[in-house]
């Protein structure tokens, strides 16, 4: 594994990204919702500020200073490792999104294509949601409140 990791260090050292940008389409009949900020426990605030800055540095989040129609609530939890997980509560936005219909292939459709396969692997895409860039309009739909101001996702957040 070490030679592979060394040869493709750019892939293993950063968060990947698919080509292109994703555009979310909302139903114009659904009224935008702006949630008030949720309280964050004081002992978590410094770690939250550091995590937000880390995500800004990785170009996953950006600060928002202009008005936006949609504002979701911040959800902060601790992982088993002790690190923070930053999510938003996009329930109202999800109700407004027009979903793309994609028919998932069944196991019966996939198995014949694997008949002559000799090598199988398991792939765990680190921070997999963050691999999908959002266009600017979609990014502003994901705006959320924090004790330190508003931010929006530049990459696909969890829960959408």
PDB file of N, CA and C in Angstrom, residues 1-49:
ATOM      1  N   UNK A   1       0.814  -1.210   0.000  1.00  0.00           N
ATOM      2  CA  UNK A   1       0.000   0.000   0.000  1.00  0.00           C
ATOM      3  C   UNK A   1       0.849   1.262   0.000  1.00  0.00           C
ATOM      4  N   UNK A   2       2.004   1.251   0.672  1.00  0.00           N
ATOM      5  CA  UNK A   2       2.824   2.466   0.759  1.00  0.00           C
ATOM      6  C   UNK A   2       3.229   3.015  -0.605  1.00  0.00           C
ATOM      7  N   UNK A   3       3.664   2.163  -1.575  1.00  0.00           N
ATOM      8  CA  UNK A   3       3.999   2.732  -2.885  1.00  0.00           C
ATOM      9  C   UNK A   3       2.798   3.390  -3.573  1.00  0.00           C
ATOM     10  N   UNK A   4       1.634   2.810  -3.407  1.00  0.00           N
ATOM     11  CA  UNK A   4       0.434   3.384  -4.022  1.00  0.00           C
ATOM     12  C   UNK A   4       0.107   4.722  -3.372  1.00  0.00           C
ATOM     13  N   UNK A   5       0.166   4.767  -2.053  1.00  0.00           N
ATOM     14  CA  UNK A   5      -0.117   6.014  -1.337  1.00  0.00           C
ATOM     15  C   UNK A   5       0.905   7.081  -1.715  1.00  0.00           C
ATOM     16  N   UNK A   6       2.179   6.700  -1.841  1.00  0.00           N
ATOM     17  CA  UNK A   6       3.216   7.657  -2.234  1.00  0.00           C
ATOM     18  C   UNK A   6       3.006   8.158  -3.664  1.00  0.00           C
ATOM     19  N   UNK A   7       2.687   7.249  -4.575  1.00  0.00           N
ATOM     20  CA  UNK A   7       2.518   7.615  -5.977  1.00  0.00           C
ATOM     21  C   UNK A   7       1.325   8.541  -6.185  1.00  0.00           C
ATOM     22  N   UNK A   8       0.258   8.320  -5.427  1.00  0.00           N
ATOM     23  CA  UNK A   8      -0.954   9.113  -5.588  1.00  0.00           C
ATOM     24  C   UNK A   8      -1.239   9.942  -4.338  1.00  0.00           C
ATOM     25  N   UNK A   9      -0.200  10.576  -3.805  1.00  0.00           N
ATOM     26  CA  UNK A   9      -0.330  11.312  -2.546  1.00  0.00           C
ATOM     27  C   UNK A   9      -1.358  12.438  -2.639  1.00  0.00           C
ATOM     28  N   UNK A  10      -1.522  13.022  -3.836  1.00  0.00           N
ATOM     29  CA  UNK A  10      -2.500  14.098  -3.966  1.00  0.00           C
ATOM     30  C   UNK A  10      -3.927  13.601  -3.732  1.00  0.00           C
ATOM     31  N   UNK A  11      -4.185  12.333  -4.024  1.00  0.00           N
ATOM     32  CA  UNK A  11      -5.513  11.761  -3.828  1.00  0.00           C
ATOM     33  C   UNK A  11      -5.746  11.431  -2.359  1.00  0.00           C
ATOM     34  N   UNK A  12      -4.704  10.975  -1.670  1.00  0.00           N
ATOM     35  CA  UNK A  12      -4.847  10.530  -0.283  1.00  0.00           C
ATOM     36  C   UNK A  12      -4.649  11.644   0.740  1.00  0.00           C
ATOM     37  N   UNK A  13      -4.215  12.817   0.303  1.00  0.00           N
ATOM     38  CA  UNK A  13      -3.887  13.873   1.260  1.00  0.00           C
ATOM     39  C   UNK A  13      -4.941  14.977   1.337  1.00  0.00           C
ATOM     40  N   UNK A  14      -5.971  14.907   0.536  1.00  0.00           N
ATOM     41  CA  UNK A  14      -6.975  15.965   0.547  1.00  0.00           C
ATOM     42  C   UNK A  14      -8.355  15.359   0.316  1.00  0.00           C
ATOM     43  N   UNK A  15      -9.357  16.181   0.434  1.00  0.00           N
ATOM     44  CA  UNK A  15     -10.720  15.737   0.177  1.00  0.00           C
ATOM     45  C   UNK A  15     -10.954  15.821  -1.319  1.00  0.00           C
ATOM     46  N   UNK A  16     -11.389  14.723  -1.895  1.00  0.00           N
ATOM     47  CA  UNK A  16     -11.603  14.651  -3.337  1.00  0.00           C
ATOM     48  C   UNK A  16     -12.784  15.492  -3.792  1.00  0.00           C
ATOM     49  N   UNK A  17     -12.911  15.593  -5.114  1.00  0.00           N
ATOM     50  CA  UNK A  17     -13.992  16.395  -5.674  1.00  0.00           C
ATOM     51  C   UNK A  17     -14.311  15.910  -7.082  1.00  0.00           C
ATOM     52  N   UNK A  18     -15.591  15.659  -7.333  1.00  0.00           N
ATOM     53  CA  UNK A  18     -16.022  15.293  -8.671  1.00  0.00           C
ATOM     54  C   UNK A  18     -15.992  16.521  -9.567  1.00  0.00           C
ATOM     55  N   UNK A  19     -15.905  16.288 -10.876  1.00  0.00           N
ATOM     56  CA  UNK A  19     -15.961  17.396 -11.827  1.00  0.00           C
ATOM     57  C   UNK A  19     -17.370  17.958 -11.888  1.00  0.00           C
ATOM     58  N   UNK A  20     -17.476  19.226 -12.224  1.00  0.00           N
ATOM     59  CA  UNK A  20     -18.773  19.860 -12.374  1.00  0.00           C
ATOM     60  C   UNK A  20     -19.363  20.307 -11.049  1.00  0.00           C
ATOM     61  N   UNK A  21     -20.516  20.923 -11.146  1.00  0.00           N
ATOM     62  CA  UNK A  21     -21.220  21.421  -9.962  1.00  0.00           C
ATOM     63  C   UNK A  21     -22.660  20.924  -9.991  1.00  0.00           C
ATOM     64  N   UNK A  22     -23.212  20.698  -8.813  1.00  0.00           N
ATOM     65  CA  UNK A  22     -24.581  20.231  -8.698  1.00  0.00           C
ATOM     66  C   UNK A  22     -25.502  21.425  -8.479  1.00  0.00           C
ATOM     67  N   UNK A  23     -26.640  21.409  -9.161  1.00  0.00           N
ATOM     68  CA  UNK A  23     -27.630  22.479  -9.013  1.00  0.00           C
ATOM     69  C   UNK A  23     -28.886  21.911  -8.385  1.00  0.00           C
ATOM     70  N   UNK A  24     -29.291  22.473  -7.249  1.00  0.00           N
ATOM     71  CA  UNK A  24     -30.524  22.070  -6.585  1.00  0.00           C
ATOM     72  C   UNK A  24     -31.672  22.929  -7.109  1.00  0.00           C
ATOM     73  N   UNK A  25     -32.787  22.272  -7.403  1.00  0.00           N
ATOM     74  CA  UNK A  25     -33.969  22.969  -7.901  1.00  0.00           C
ATOM     75  C   UNK A  25     -35.043  22.931  -6.820  1.00  0.00           C
ATOM     76  N   UNK A  26     -35.579  24.105  -6.489  1.00  0.00           N
ATOM     77  CA  UNK A  26     -36.630  24.168  -5.464  1.00  0.00           C
ATOM     78  C   UNK A  26     -37.979  24.436  -6.112  1.00  0.00           C
ATOM     79  N   UNK A  27     -39.010  24.005  -5.428  1.00  0.00           N
ATOM     80  CA  UNK A  27     -40.389  24.250  -5.841  1.00  0.00           C
ATOM     81  C   UNK A  27     -40.712  25.707  -5.487  1.00  0.00           C
ATOM     82  N   UNK A  28     -41.049  26.530  -6.470  1.00  0.00           N
ATOM     83  CA  UNK A  28     -41.310  27.942  -6.172  1.00  0.00           C
ATOM     84  C   UNK A  28     -42.549  28.169  -5.310  1.00  0.00           C
ATOM     85  N   UNK A  29     -43.395  27.151  -5.191  1.00  0.00           N
ATOM     86  CA  UNK A  29     -44.598  27.294  -4.371  1.00  0.00           C
ATOM     87  C   UNK A  29     -44.323  27.117  -2.877  1.00  0.00           C
ATOM     88  N   UNK A  30     -43.136  26.601  -2.543  1.00  0.00           N
ATOM     89  CA  UNK A  30     -42.777  26.392  -1.134  1.00  0.00           C
ATOM     90  C   UNK A  30     -42.093  27.655  -0.613  1.00  0.00           C
ATOM     91  N   UNK A  31     -42.622  28.188   0.476  1.00  0.00           N
ATOM     92  CA  UNK A  31     -42.088  29.417   1.058  1.00  0.00           C
ATOM     93  C   UNK A  31     -40.773  29.134   1.797  1.00  0.00           C
ATOM     94  N   UNK A  32     -39.710  29.925   1.527  1.00  0.00           N
ATOM     95  CA  UNK A  32     -38.439  29.733   2.233  1.00  0.00           C
ATOM     96  C   UNK A  32     -38.593  29.904   3.742  1.00  0.00           C
ATOM     97  N   UNK A  33     -37.761  29.192   4.485  1.00  0.00           N
ATOM     98  CA  UNK A  33     -37.803  29.216   5.948  1.00  0.00           C
ATOM     99  C   UNK A  33     -36.453  29.710   6.468  1.00  0.00           C
ATOM    100  N   UNK A  34     -36.499  30.587   7.468  1.00  0.00           N
ATOM    101  CA  UNK A  34     -35.287  31.090   8.101  1.00  0.00           C
ATOM    102  C   UNK A  34     -35.350  30.754   9.585  1.00  0.00           C
ATOM    103  N   UNK A  35     -34.538  29.772   9.985  1.00  0.00           N
ATOM    104  CA  UNK A  35     -34.507  29.344  11.384  1.00  0.00           C
ATOM    105  C   UNK A  35     -33.587  30.238  12.200  1.00  0.00           C
ATOM    106  N   UNK A  36     -33.956  30.417  13.438  1.00  0.00           N
ATOM    107  CA  UNK A  36     -33.100  31.144  14.377  1.00  0.00           C
ATOM    108  C   UNK A  36     -31.944  30.230  14.788  1.00  0.00           C
ATOM    109  N   UNK A  37     -30.830  30.806  15.226  1.00  0.00           N
ATOM    110  CA  UNK A  37     -29.703  29.964  15.632  1.00  0.00           C
ATOM    111  C   UNK A  37     -30.037  29.128  16.865  1.00  0.00           C
ATOM    112  N   UNK A  38     -29.544  27.895  16.859  1.00  0.00           N
ATOM    113  CA  UNK A  38     -29.668  27.053  18.054  1.00  0.00           C
ATOM    114  C   UNK A  38     -28.519  27.378  18.989  1.00  0.00           C
ATOM    115  N   UNK A  39     -28.755  27.178  20.254  1.00  0.00           N
ATOM    116  CA  UNK A  39     -27.701  27.420  21.246  1.00  0.00           C
ATOM    117  C   UNK A  39     -26.652  26.318  21.163  1.00  0.00           C
ATOM    118  N   UNK A  40     -25.410  26.728  21.307  1.00  0.00           N
ATOM    119  CA  UNK A  40     -24.285  25.790  21.340  1.00  0.00           C
ATOM    120  C   UNK A  40     -23.691  25.859  22.737  1.00  0.00           C
ATOM    121  N   UNK A  41     -23.499  24.718  23.399  1.00  0.00           N
ATOM    122  CA  UNK A  41     -22.915  24.742  24.746  1.00  0.00           C
ATOM    123  C   UNK A  41     -21.579  25.490  24.763  1.00  0.00           C
ATOM    124  N   UNK A  42     -21.371  26.282  25.784  1.00  0.00           N
ATOM    125  CA  UNK A  42     -20.153  27.099  25.877  1.00  0.00           C
ATOM    126  C   UNK A  42     -18.881  26.255  25.773  1.00  0.00           C
ATOM    127  N   UNK A  43     -18.800  25.061  26.399  1.00  0.00           N
ATOM    128  CA  UNK A  43     -17.567  24.272  26.259  1.00  0.00           C
ATOM    129  C   UNK A  43     -17.266  23.823  24.829  1.00  0.00           C
ATOM    130  N   UNK A  44     -18.267  23.846  23.946  1.00  0.00           N
ATOM    131  CA  UNK A  44     -18.067  23.424  22.552  1.00  0.00           C
ATOM    132  C   UNK A  44     -17.706  24.579  21.623  1.00  0.00           C
ATOM    133  N   UNK A  45     -17.855  25.795  22.073  1.00  0.00           N
ATOM    134  CA  UNK A  45     -17.741  26.942  21.166  1.00  0.00           C
ATOM    135  C   UNK A  45     -16.358  27.100  20.532  1.00  0.00           C
ATOM    136  N   UNK A  46     -15.293  26.950  21.317  1.00  0.00           N
ATOM    137  CA  UNK A  46     -13.955  27.100  20.746  1.00  0.00           C
ATOM    138  C   UNK A  46     -13.683  26.022  19.703  1.00  0.00           C
ATOM    139  N   UNK A  47     -14.078  24.794  20.019  1.00  0.00           N
ATOM    140  CA  UNK A  47     -13.884  23.695  19.064  1.00  0.00           C
ATOM    141  C   UNK A  47     -14.735  23.914  17.815  1.00  0.00           C
ATOM    142  N   UNK A  48     -15.953  24.447  17.988  1.00  0.00           N
ATOM    143  CA  UNK A  48     -16.821  24.735  16.849  1.00  0.00           C
ATOM    144  C   UNK A  48     -16.197  25.804  15.960  1.00  0.00           C
ATOM    145  N   UNK A  49     -15.694  26.850  16.570  1.00  0.00           N
ATOM    146  CA  UNK A  49     -15.073  27.922  15.782  1.00  0.00           C
ATOM    147  C   UNK A  49     -13.880  27.397  14.993  1.00  0.00           C
TER     148      UNK A  49
END
